[in-house]
Amino acid sequence: MTTAVSRRDRRISPVFLSLVAIMVVSAWAVWTDYSASPGLAVFLFVVSGWVVSLCLHEYAHARTALHGGDLSIGAKGYLTLNPLKYTHVALSIVLPVVFVIMGGIGLPGGAVFIERHRIRGRWKHSLISAAGPLTNVLFAVALTAPFWLGAVDRVPEVFRYALAFLAMLQVTAAILNSLPVPGLDGYGVIEPWLSYRVRRQVEPYAPFGLLAVFGVLWIPEVNQGFFDAIDALMRAMGVSAWDTYWGQEFFRFWQGEPQLPGVSS
């Protein structure tokens, strides 16, 4: 089925390659302590890595939809990994980055427009929705590999913190986006299995699902419980709350360079 997509439609975008280049260069700057401002280097590494993961998240949706029967995906440019081709650039790139800066929460927004009527089978529809959060899970597993492989001692300290914080963003994105809330991927997984009447009743609330989730997270007790759960998952992958805390502190370079205990004067 994918043979109907031209090579041009599958060519990786220079925009995406530029994002990867920024991620690699900033990662090198953090690893080698080359930058005069470690915080700025961490910020560039985390933001570029986060946007790369957003692109991969949406690519997973698009690629799965393509194999499911929606051949229009190629012509829309979704297979090029170019974030500028997304339906809602502000919702898919700008808003998630703003939330990362404000509260250290990662959540991709809906971006690729899939022509669902071209796809037959409820399992295919569910898999298309699940592909995005699963990509965040794989990204988190890759980022935390030095931790759960016991190789973290060979990783420079600040780079370790940056990895931990970026991994935490992937975990929060995977969990929040998997909630069965209209407008999020979790609801997209179960939607094909709901009755037509229920889907029609829920449909008007889909645009507000994301706002509702963040509104609930502003409740102190909910926020505390959520991040306690995130910390528990991170510990299961070998990442401590210390690592993620200092990762976020370095990320917020505009607040001044953090003073690590035992390192600062």
PDB file of C-alpha atoms in Angstrom:
ATOM      1  CA  MET A   1       0.000   0.000   0.000  1.00  0.00           C
ATOM      2  CA  THR A   2       2.868   2.368   0.703  1.00  0.00           C
ATOM      3  CA  THR A   3       4.066   2.081  -2.910  1.00  0.00           C
ATOM      4  CA  ALA A   4       1.579   4.825  -3.820  1.00  0.00           C
ATOM      5  CA  VAL A   5       3.666   7.293  -1.834  1.00  0.00           C
ATOM      6  CA  SER A   6       6.418   8.918  -3.881  1.00  0.00           C
ATOM      7  CA  ARG A   7      10.039   9.118  -2.797  1.00  0.00           C
ATOM      8  CA  ARG A   8       9.693  12.892  -2.548  1.00  0.00           C
ATOM      9  CA  ASP A   9       6.835  12.510  -0.072  1.00  0.00           C
ATOM     10  CA  ARG A  10       9.054  10.332   2.132  1.00  0.00           C
ATOM     11  CA  ARG A  11      12.208  12.464   1.962  1.00  0.00           C
ATOM     12  CA  ILE A  12      13.300  13.676   5.389  1.00  0.00           C
ATOM     13  CA  SER A  13      12.836  17.419   5.718  1.00  0.00           C
ATOM     14  CA  PRO A  14      15.851  19.772   6.148  1.00  0.00           C
ATOM     15  CA  VAL A  15      13.877  21.351   9.000  1.00  0.00           C
ATOM     16  CA  PHE A  16      13.888  18.067  10.913  1.00  0.00           C
ATOM     17  CA  LEU A  17      17.545  17.451  10.097  1.00  0.00           C
ATOM     18  CA  SER A  18      18.339  20.927  11.436  1.00  0.00           C
ATOM     19  CA  LEU A  19      16.551  20.096  14.686  1.00  0.00           C
ATOM     20  CA  VAL A  20      18.547  16.877  14.996  1.00  0.00           C
ATOM     21  CA  ALA A  21      21.758  18.831  14.318  1.00  0.00           C
ATOM     22  CA  ILE A  22      20.922  21.310  17.091  1.00  0.00           C
ATOM     23  CA  MET A  23      20.196  18.422  19.449  1.00  0.00           C
ATOM     24  CA  VAL A  24      23.495  16.700  18.627  1.00  0.00           C
ATOM     25  CA  VAL A  25      25.623  19.867  18.879  1.00  0.00           C
ATOM     26  CA  SER A  26      24.006  20.995  22.132  1.00  0.00           C
ATOM     27  CA  ALA A  27      24.363  17.452  23.535  1.00  0.00           C
ATOM     28  CA  TRP A  28      28.073  17.601  22.687  1.00  0.00           C
ATOM     29  CA  ALA A  29      28.357  21.008  24.357  1.00  0.00           C
ATOM     30  CA  VAL A  30      26.743  19.657  27.536  1.00  0.00           C
ATOM     31  CA  TRP A  31      28.798  16.438  27.501  1.00  0.00           C
ATOM     32  CA  THR A  32      32.136  18.192  27.029  1.00  0.00           C
ATOM     33  CA  ASP A  33      31.251  21.210  29.185  1.00  0.00           C
ATOM     34  CA  TYR A  34      32.269  23.294  26.185  1.00  0.00           C
ATOM     35  CA  SER A  35      29.557  25.921  26.578  1.00  0.00           C
ATOM     36  CA  ALA A  36      30.231  29.011  28.671  1.00  0.00           C
ATOM     37  CA  SER A  37      26.658  28.594  29.933  1.00  0.00           C
ATOM     38  CA  PRO A  38      25.836  24.937  30.731  1.00  0.00           C
ATOM     39  CA  GLY A  39      22.238  25.935  31.421  1.00  0.00           C
ATOM     40  CA  LEU A  40      21.774  27.368  27.938  1.00  0.00           C
ATOM     41  CA  ALA A  41      23.296  24.243  26.392  1.00  0.00           C
ATOM     42  CA  VAL A  42      20.948  22.052  28.456  1.00  0.00           C
ATOM     43  CA  PHE A  43      18.012  24.230  27.396  1.00  0.00           C
ATOM     44  CA  LEU A  44      18.876  23.862  23.700  1.00  0.00           C
ATOM     45  CA  PHE A  45      19.430  20.118  24.067  1.00  0.00           C
ATOM     46  CA  VAL A  46      16.148  19.523  25.903  1.00  0.00           C
ATOM     47  CA  VAL A  47      14.015  21.773  23.677  1.00  0.00           C
ATOM     48  CA  SER A  48      15.463  20.418  20.425  1.00  0.00           C
ATOM     49  CA  GLY A  49      15.222  16.856  21.730  1.00  0.00           C
ATOM     50  CA  TRP A  50      11.640  17.482  22.807  1.00  0.00           C
ATOM     51  CA  VAL A  51      10.655  18.893  19.395  1.00  0.00           C
ATOM     52  CA  VAL A  52      12.373  15.952  17.669  1.00  0.00           C
ATOM     53  CA  SER A  53      10.292  13.612  19.814  1.00  0.00           C
ATOM     54  CA  LEU A  54       7.144  15.555  18.861  1.00  0.00           C
ATOM     55  CA  CYS A  55       7.996  15.049  15.199  1.00  0.00           C
ATOM     56  CA  LEU A  56       8.555  11.325  15.747  1.00  0.00           C
ATOM     57  CA  HIS A  57       5.295  11.127  17.719  1.00  0.00           C
ATOM     58  CA  GLU A  58       3.321  12.593  14.837  1.00  0.00           C
ATOM     59  CA  TYR A  59       5.280  10.568  12.277  1.00  0.00           C
ATOM     60  CA  ALA A  60       4.248   7.397  14.114  1.00  0.00           C
ATOM     61  CA  HIS A  61       0.582   8.403  13.801  1.00  0.00           C
ATOM     62  CA  ALA A  62       1.027   9.201  10.109  1.00  0.00           C
ATOM     63  CA  ARG A  63       3.027   6.107   9.228  1.00  0.00           C
ATOM     64  CA  THR A  64       0.555   3.819  10.974  1.00  0.00           C
ATOM     65  CA  ALA A  65      -2.326   5.557   9.203  1.00  0.00           C
ATOM     66  CA  LEU A  66      -0.561   5.076   5.889  1.00  0.00           C
ATOM     67  CA  HIS A  67      -0.275   1.344   6.447  1.00  0.00           C
ATOM     68  CA  GLY A  68      -3.871   1.360   7.667  1.00  0.00           C
ATOM     69  CA  GLY A  69      -5.121   2.663   4.318  1.00  0.00           C
ATOM     70  CA  ASP A  70      -4.908   6.468   4.313  1.00  0.00           C
ATOM     71  CA  LEU A  71      -2.686   7.116   1.288  1.00  0.00           C
ATOM     72  CA  SER A  72      -3.328  10.867   1.518  1.00  0.00           C
ATOM     73  CA  ILE A  73      -0.758  11.025   4.310  1.00  0.00           C
ATOM     74  CA  GLY A  74       2.150  11.254   1.873  1.00  0.00           C
ATOM     75  CA  ALA A  75       0.809  14.214  -0.102  1.00  0.00           C
ATOM     76  CA  LYS A  76       0.271  16.148   3.136  1.00  0.00           C
ATOM     77  CA  GLY A  77       3.981  15.985   3.931  1.00  0.00           C
ATOM     78  CA  TYR A  78       3.571  14.124   7.213  1.00  0.00           C
ATOM     79  CA  LEU A  79       6.160  11.490   6.285  1.00  0.00           C
ATOM     80  CA  THR A  80       8.915  14.104   5.888  1.00  0.00           C
ATOM     81  CA  LEU A  81       9.051  14.745   9.661  1.00  0.00           C
ATOM     82  CA  ASN A  82       8.673  18.458   8.929  1.00  0.00           C
ATOM     83  CA  PRO A  83       6.831  20.061  11.876  1.00  0.00           C
ATOM     84  CA  LEU A  84       5.768  22.955   9.617  1.00  0.00           C
ATOM     85  CA  LYS A  85       3.532  20.514   7.721  1.00  0.00           C
ATOM     86  CA  TYR A  86       1.409  19.794  10.763  1.00  0.00           C
ATOM     87  CA  THR A  87      -2.202  20.888  10.807  1.00  0.00           C
ATOM     88  CA  HIS A  88      -1.726  22.994  13.940  1.00  0.00           C
ATOM     89  CA  VAL A  89       1.872  24.115  14.378  1.00  0.00           C
ATOM     90  CA  ALA A  90       0.984  26.226  17.421  1.00  0.00           C
ATOM     91  CA  LEU A  91      -0.851  23.355  19.100  1.00  0.00           C
ATOM     92  CA  SER A  92       1.721  20.736  18.172  1.00  0.00           C
ATOM     93  CA  ILE A  93       5.012  22.592  18.686  1.00  0.00           C
ATOM     94  CA  VAL A  94       4.643  26.016  20.302  1.00  0.00           C
ATOM     95  CA  LEU A  95       2.170  25.089  23.058  1.00  0.00           C
ATOM     96  CA  PRO A  96       4.008  21.905  24.172  1.00  0.00           C
ATOM     97  CA  VAL A  97       7.298  23.826  24.382  1.00  0.00           C
ATOM     98  CA  VAL A  98       5.594  26.568  26.421  1.00  0.00           C
ATOM     99  CA  PHE A  99       4.246  23.973  28.872  1.00  0.00           C
ATOM    100  CA  VAL A 100       7.705  22.442  29.201  1.00  0.00           C
ATOM    101  CA  ILE A 101       9.146  25.856  30.068  1.00  0.00           C
ATOM    102  CA  MET A 102       6.334  26.718  32.466  1.00  0.00           C
ATOM    103  CA  GLY A 103       5.889  23.494  34.357  1.00  0.00           C
ATOM    104  CA  GLY A 104       8.147  20.728  33.114  1.00  0.00           C
ATOM    105  CA  ILE A 105       5.211  18.806  31.656  1.00  0.00           C
ATOM    106  CA  GLY A 106       5.409  17.145  28.270  1.00  0.00           C
ATOM    107  CA  LEU A 107       2.327  16.670  26.166  1.00  0.00           C
ATOM    108  CA  PRO A 108       2.187  16.573  22.350  1.00  0.00           C
ATOM    109  CA  GLY A 109      -0.883  18.129  20.794  1.00  0.00           C
ATOM    110  CA  GLY A 110      -2.929  16.705  17.960  1.00  0.00           C
ATOM    111  CA  ALA A 111      -1.332  17.585  14.647  1.00  0.00           C
ATOM    112  CA  VAL A 112      -1.715  15.234  11.707  1.00  0.00           C
ATOM    113  CA  PHE A 113      -5.072  15.140   9.965  1.00  0.00           C
ATOM    114  CA  ILE A 114      -5.964  11.538   9.199  1.00  0.00           C
ATOM    115  CA  GLU A 115      -8.796  10.711   6.836  1.00  0.00           C
ATOM    116  CA  ARG A 116     -10.361   8.083   9.046  1.00  0.00           C
ATOM    117  CA  HIS A 117     -12.994   7.089   6.498  1.00  0.00           C
ATOM    118  CA  ARG A 118     -10.236   5.535   4.393  1.00  0.00           C
ATOM    119  CA  ILE A 119      -9.313   3.131   7.186  1.00  0.00           C
ATOM    120  CA  ARG A 120     -11.246  -0.062   7.817  1.00  0.00           C
ATOM    121  CA  GLY A 121     -11.137  -1.986  11.064  1.00  0.00           C
ATOM    122  CA  ARG A 122     -11.392  -0.825  14.655  1.00  0.00           C
ATOM    123  CA  TRP A 123      -8.009  -2.293  15.572  1.00  0.00           C
ATOM    124  CA  LYS A 124      -6.320  -0.171  12.919  1.00  0.00           C
ATOM    125  CA  HIS A 125      -7.924   2.998  14.258  1.00  0.00           C
ATOM    126  CA  SER A 126      -6.846   2.134  17.800  1.00  0.00           C
ATOM    127  CA  LEU A 127      -3.294   1.364  16.720  1.00  0.00           C
ATOM    128  CA  ILE A 128      -3.008   4.685  14.873  1.00  0.00           C
ATOM    129  CA  SER A 129      -3.889   6.543  18.074  1.00  0.00           C
ATOM    130  CA  ALA A 130      -1.630   4.392  20.246  1.00  0.00           C
ATOM    131  CA  ALA A 131       1.406   4.805  17.970  1.00  0.00           C
ATOM    132  CA  GLY A 132       2.184   8.315  19.231  1.00  0.00           C
ATOM    133  CA  PRO A 133       2.365   7.585  22.992  1.00  0.00           C
ATOM    134  CA  LEU A 134       4.249   4.363  22.273  1.00  0.00           C
ATOM    135  CA  THR A 135       6.878   6.465  20.491  1.00  0.00           C
ATOM    136  CA  ASN A 136       7.305   8.559  23.639  1.00  0.00           C
ATOM    137  CA  VAL A 137       7.711   5.365  25.665  1.00  0.00           C
ATOM    138  CA  LEU A 138      10.462   4.124  23.333  1.00  0.00           C
ATOM    139  CA  PHE A 139      12.148   7.531  23.453  1.00  0.00           C
ATOM    140  CA  ALA A 140      12.079   7.448  27.267  1.00  0.00           C
ATOM    141  CA  VAL A 141      13.546   3.940  27.331  1.00  0.00           C
ATOM    142  CA  ALA A 142      16.386   5.031  25.026  1.00  0.00           C
ATOM    143  CA  LEU A 143      17.151   8.169  27.065  1.00  0.00           C
ATOM    144  CA  THR A 144      17.245   6.274  30.350  1.00  0.00           C
ATOM    145  CA  ALA A 145      19.397   3.418  28.987  1.00  0.00           C
ATOM    146  CA  PRO A 146      22.553   4.632  30.821  1.00  0.00           C
ATOM    147  CA  PHE A 147      20.569   4.556  34.081  1.00  0.00           C
ATOM    148  CA  TRP A 148      18.961   1.124  33.866  1.00  0.00           C
ATOM    149  CA  LEU A 149      22.072  -0.381  32.273  1.00  0.00           C
ATOM    150  CA  GLY A 150      24.175   0.776  35.205  1.00  0.00           C
ATOM    151  CA  ALA A 151      26.431   2.888  32.999  1.00  0.00           C
ATOM    152  CA  VAL A 152      25.443   6.276  34.410  1.00  0.00           C
ATOM    153  CA  ASP A 153      28.753   6.685  36.269  1.00  0.00           C
ATOM    154  CA  ARG A 154      30.478   7.101  32.908  1.00  0.00           C
ATOM    155  CA  VAL A 155      28.128   9.950  31.914  1.00  0.00           C
ATOM    156  CA  PRO A 156      29.132  13.548  32.774  1.00  0.00           C
ATOM    157  CA  GLU A 157      27.043  14.893  35.632  1.00  0.00           C
ATOM    158  CA  VAL A 158      25.207  17.751  33.898  1.00  0.00           C
ATOM    159  CA  PHE A 159      24.535  15.631  30.809  1.00  0.00           C
ATOM    160  CA  ARG A 160      23.046  12.979  33.072  1.00  0.00           C
ATOM    161  CA  TYR A 161      20.677  15.548  34.542  1.00  0.00           C
ATOM    162  CA  ALA A 162      19.688  16.764  31.073  1.00  0.00           C
ATOM    163  CA  LEU A 163      18.948  13.189  29.955  1.00  0.00           C
ATOM    164  CA  ALA A 164      16.862  12.606  33.074  1.00  0.00           C
ATOM    165  CA  PHE A 165      14.746  15.723  32.543  1.00  0.00           C
ATOM    166  CA  LEU A 166      14.168  15.017  28.854  1.00  0.00           C
ATOM    167  CA  ALA A 167      13.227  11.437  29.718  1.00  0.00           C
ATOM    168  CA  MET A 168      10.759  12.694  32.314  1.00  0.00           C
ATOM    169  CA  LEU A 169       9.083  14.816  29.642  1.00  0.00           C
ATOM    170  CA  GLN A 170       8.646  11.694  27.512  1.00  0.00           C
ATOM    171  CA  VAL A 171       7.096   9.804  30.424  1.00  0.00           C
ATOM    172  CA  THR A 172       4.663  12.610  31.252  1.00  0.00           C
ATOM    173  CA  ALA A 173       3.725  12.877  27.570  1.00  0.00           C
ATOM    174  CA  ALA A 174       3.102   9.134  27.306  1.00  0.00           C
ATOM    175  CA  ILE A 175       0.949   9.034  30.447  1.00  0.00           C
ATOM    176  CA  LEU A 176      -1.083  12.189  29.899  1.00  0.00           C
ATOM    177  CA  ASN A 177      -1.667  11.498  26.227  1.00  0.00           C
ATOM    178  CA  SER A 178      -2.848   7.977  27.066  1.00  0.00           C
ATOM    179  CA  LEU A 179      -5.671   9.238  29.268  1.00  0.00           C
ATOM    180  CA  PRO A 180      -9.124   8.336  27.869  1.00  0.00           C
ATOM    181  CA  VAL A 181     -10.000  12.034  27.527  1.00  0.00           C
ATOM    182  CA  PRO A 182     -11.602  13.356  24.312  1.00  0.00           C
ATOM    183  CA  GLY A 183      -8.982  15.016  22.147  1.00  0.00           C
ATOM    184  CA  LEU A 184      -6.117  12.887  23.474  1.00  0.00           C
ATOM    185  CA  ASP A 185      -4.684   9.712  21.984  1.00  0.00           C
ATOM    186  CA  GLY A 186      -5.976   7.584  24.852  1.00  0.00           C
ATOM    187  CA  TYR A 187      -9.531   8.398  23.854  1.00  0.00           C
ATOM    188  CA  GLY A 188      -8.645   7.719  20.215  1.00  0.00           C
ATOM    189  CA  VAL A 189      -7.664   4.177  21.220  1.00  0.00           C
ATOM    190  CA  ILE A 190     -11.043   3.380  22.758  1.00  0.00           C
ATOM    191  CA  GLU A 191     -13.238   5.533  20.508  1.00  0.00           C
ATOM    192  CA  PRO A 192     -13.651   2.908  17.734  1.00  0.00           C
ATOM    193  CA  TRP A 193     -15.105   0.522  20.300  1.00  0.00           C
ATOM    194  CA  LEU A 194     -17.758   2.961  21.584  1.00  0.00           C
ATOM    195  CA  SER A 195     -21.277   3.151  20.241  1.00  0.00           C
ATOM    196  CA  TYR A 196     -22.145   5.755  17.644  1.00  0.00           C
ATOM    197  CA  ARG A 197     -24.425   7.514  20.137  1.00  0.00           C
ATOM    198  CA  VAL A 198     -21.662   7.857  22.735  1.00  0.00           C
ATOM    199  CA  ARG A 199     -19.181   9.134  20.133  1.00  0.00           C
ATOM    200  CA  ARG A 200     -21.630  11.794  18.984  1.00  0.00           C
ATOM    201  CA  GLN A 201     -22.250  12.921  22.564  1.00  0.00           C
ATOM    202  CA  VAL A 202     -18.538  13.174  23.352  1.00  0.00           C
ATOM    203  CA  GLU A 203     -17.426  14.787  20.070  1.00  0.00           C
ATOM    204  CA  PRO A 204     -18.216  18.448  21.029  1.00  0.00           C
ATOM    205  CA  TYR A 205     -15.904  18.182  24.051  1.00  0.00           C
ATOM    206  CA  ALA A 206     -12.835  16.983  22.125  1.00  0.00           C
ATOM    207  CA  PRO A 207     -11.341  20.500  21.548  1.00  0.00           C
ATOM    208  CA  PHE A 208     -11.388  21.126  25.295  1.00  0.00           C
ATOM    209  CA  GLY A 209      -9.884  17.847  26.485  1.00  0.00           C
ATOM    210  CA  LEU A 210      -6.316  19.148  26.603  1.00  0.00           C
ATOM    211  CA  LEU A 211      -7.330  22.275  28.501  1.00  0.00           C
ATOM    212  CA  ALA A 212      -9.352  20.181  30.954  1.00  0.00           C
ATOM    213  CA  VAL A 213      -6.354  17.963  31.712  1.00  0.00           C
ATOM    214  CA  PHE A 214      -4.095  20.913  32.449  1.00  0.00           C
ATOM    215  CA  GLY A 215      -6.848  22.593  34.437  1.00  0.00           C
ATOM    216  CA  VAL A 216      -7.088  19.531  36.681  1.00  0.00           C
ATOM    217  CA  LEU A 217      -3.301  19.412  37.006  1.00  0.00           C
ATOM    218  CA  TRP A 218      -3.361  22.934  38.475  1.00  0.00           C
ATOM    219  CA  ILE A 219      -5.120  21.457  41.533  1.00  0.00           C
ATOM    220  CA  PRO A 220      -2.256  21.104  44.048  1.00  0.00           C
ATOM    221  CA  GLU A 221      -3.295  17.673  45.342  1.00  0.00           C
ATOM    222  CA  VAL A 222      -3.685  16.270  41.833  1.00  0.00           C
ATOM    223  CA  ASN A 223      -0.407  17.816  40.701  1.00  0.00           C
ATOM    224  CA  GLN A 224       1.431  16.333  43.695  1.00  0.00           C
ATOM    225  CA  GLY A 225      -0.060  12.885  43.133  1.00  0.00           C
ATOM    226  CA  PHE A 226       0.741  13.000  39.430  1.00  0.00           C
ATOM    227  CA  PHE A 227       4.395  13.891  39.905  1.00  0.00           C
ATOM    228  CA  ASP A 228       4.733  11.332  42.712  1.00  0.00           C
ATOM    229  CA  ALA A 229       3.609   8.720  40.194  1.00  0.00           C
ATOM    230  CA  ILE A 230       6.057  10.074  37.606  1.00  0.00           C
ATOM    231  CA  ASP A 231       8.895   9.915  40.152  1.00  0.00           C
ATOM    232  CA  ALA A 232       8.008   6.293  40.934  1.00  0.00           C
ATOM    233  CA  LEU A 233       8.131   5.373  37.233  1.00  0.00           C
ATOM    234  CA  MET A 234      11.415   7.194  36.761  1.00  0.00           C
ATOM    235  CA  ARG A 235      12.912   5.360  39.744  1.00  0.00           C
ATOM    236  CA  ALA A 236      11.820   2.085  38.157  1.00  0.00           C
ATOM    237  CA  MET A 237      13.985   3.056  35.182  1.00  0.00           C
ATOM    238  CA  GLY A 238      16.906   3.893  37.445  1.00  0.00           C
ATOM    239  CA  VAL A 239      16.438   7.683  37.401  1.00  0.00           C
ATOM    240  CA  SER A 240      16.247   9.459  40.753  1.00  0.00           C
ATOM    241  CA  ALA A 241      14.260  12.555  41.655  1.00  0.00           C
ATOM    242  CA  TRP A 242      17.651  14.221  42.232  1.00  0.00           C
ATOM    243  CA  ASP A 243      18.544  13.731  38.548  1.00  0.00           C
ATOM    244  CA  THR A 244      15.288  15.132  37.185  1.00  0.00           C
ATOM    245  CA  TYR A 245      15.283  18.022  39.665  1.00  0.00           C
ATOM    246  CA  TRP A 246      18.721  19.263  38.665  1.00  0.00           C
ATOM    247  CA  GLY A 247      17.947  18.663  35.018  1.00  0.00           C
ATOM    248  CA  GLN A 248      15.051  21.078  35.268  1.00  0.00           C
ATOM    249  CA  GLU A 249      17.151  23.543  37.270  1.00  0.00           C
ATOM    250  CA  PHE A 250      19.827  23.646  34.557  1.00  0.00           C
ATOM    251  CA  PHE A 251      17.092  23.848  31.900  1.00  0.00           C
ATOM    252  CA  ARG A 252      15.815  27.086  33.456  1.00  0.00           C
ATOM    253  CA  PHE A 253      19.021  28.924  32.625  1.00  0.00           C
ATOM    254  CA  TRP A 254      17.284  32.319  32.783  1.00  0.00           C
ATOM    255  CA  GLN A 255      17.062  31.909  36.572  1.00  0.00           C
ATOM    256  CA  GLY A 256      20.842  31.784  36.840  1.00  0.00           C
ATOM    257  CA  GLU A 257      23.300  28.898  36.921  1.00  0.00           C
ATOM    258  CA  PRO A 258      22.260  26.349  39.582  1.00  0.00           C
ATOM    259  CA  GLN A 259      24.699  25.724  42.418  1.00  0.00           C
ATOM    260  CA  LEU A 260      25.198  21.984  42.850  1.00  0.00           C
ATOM    261  CA  PRO A 261      25.867  20.848  46.441  1.00  0.00           C
ATOM    262  CA  GLY A 262      29.490  19.874  46.875  1.00  0.00           C
ATOM    263  CA  VAL A 263      30.473  21.609  43.615  1.00  0.00           C
ATOM    264  CA  SER A 264      29.616  25.250  44.164  1.00  0.00           C
ATOM    265  CA  SER A 265      31.608  27.495  46.432  1.00  0.00           C
TER     266      SER A 265
END
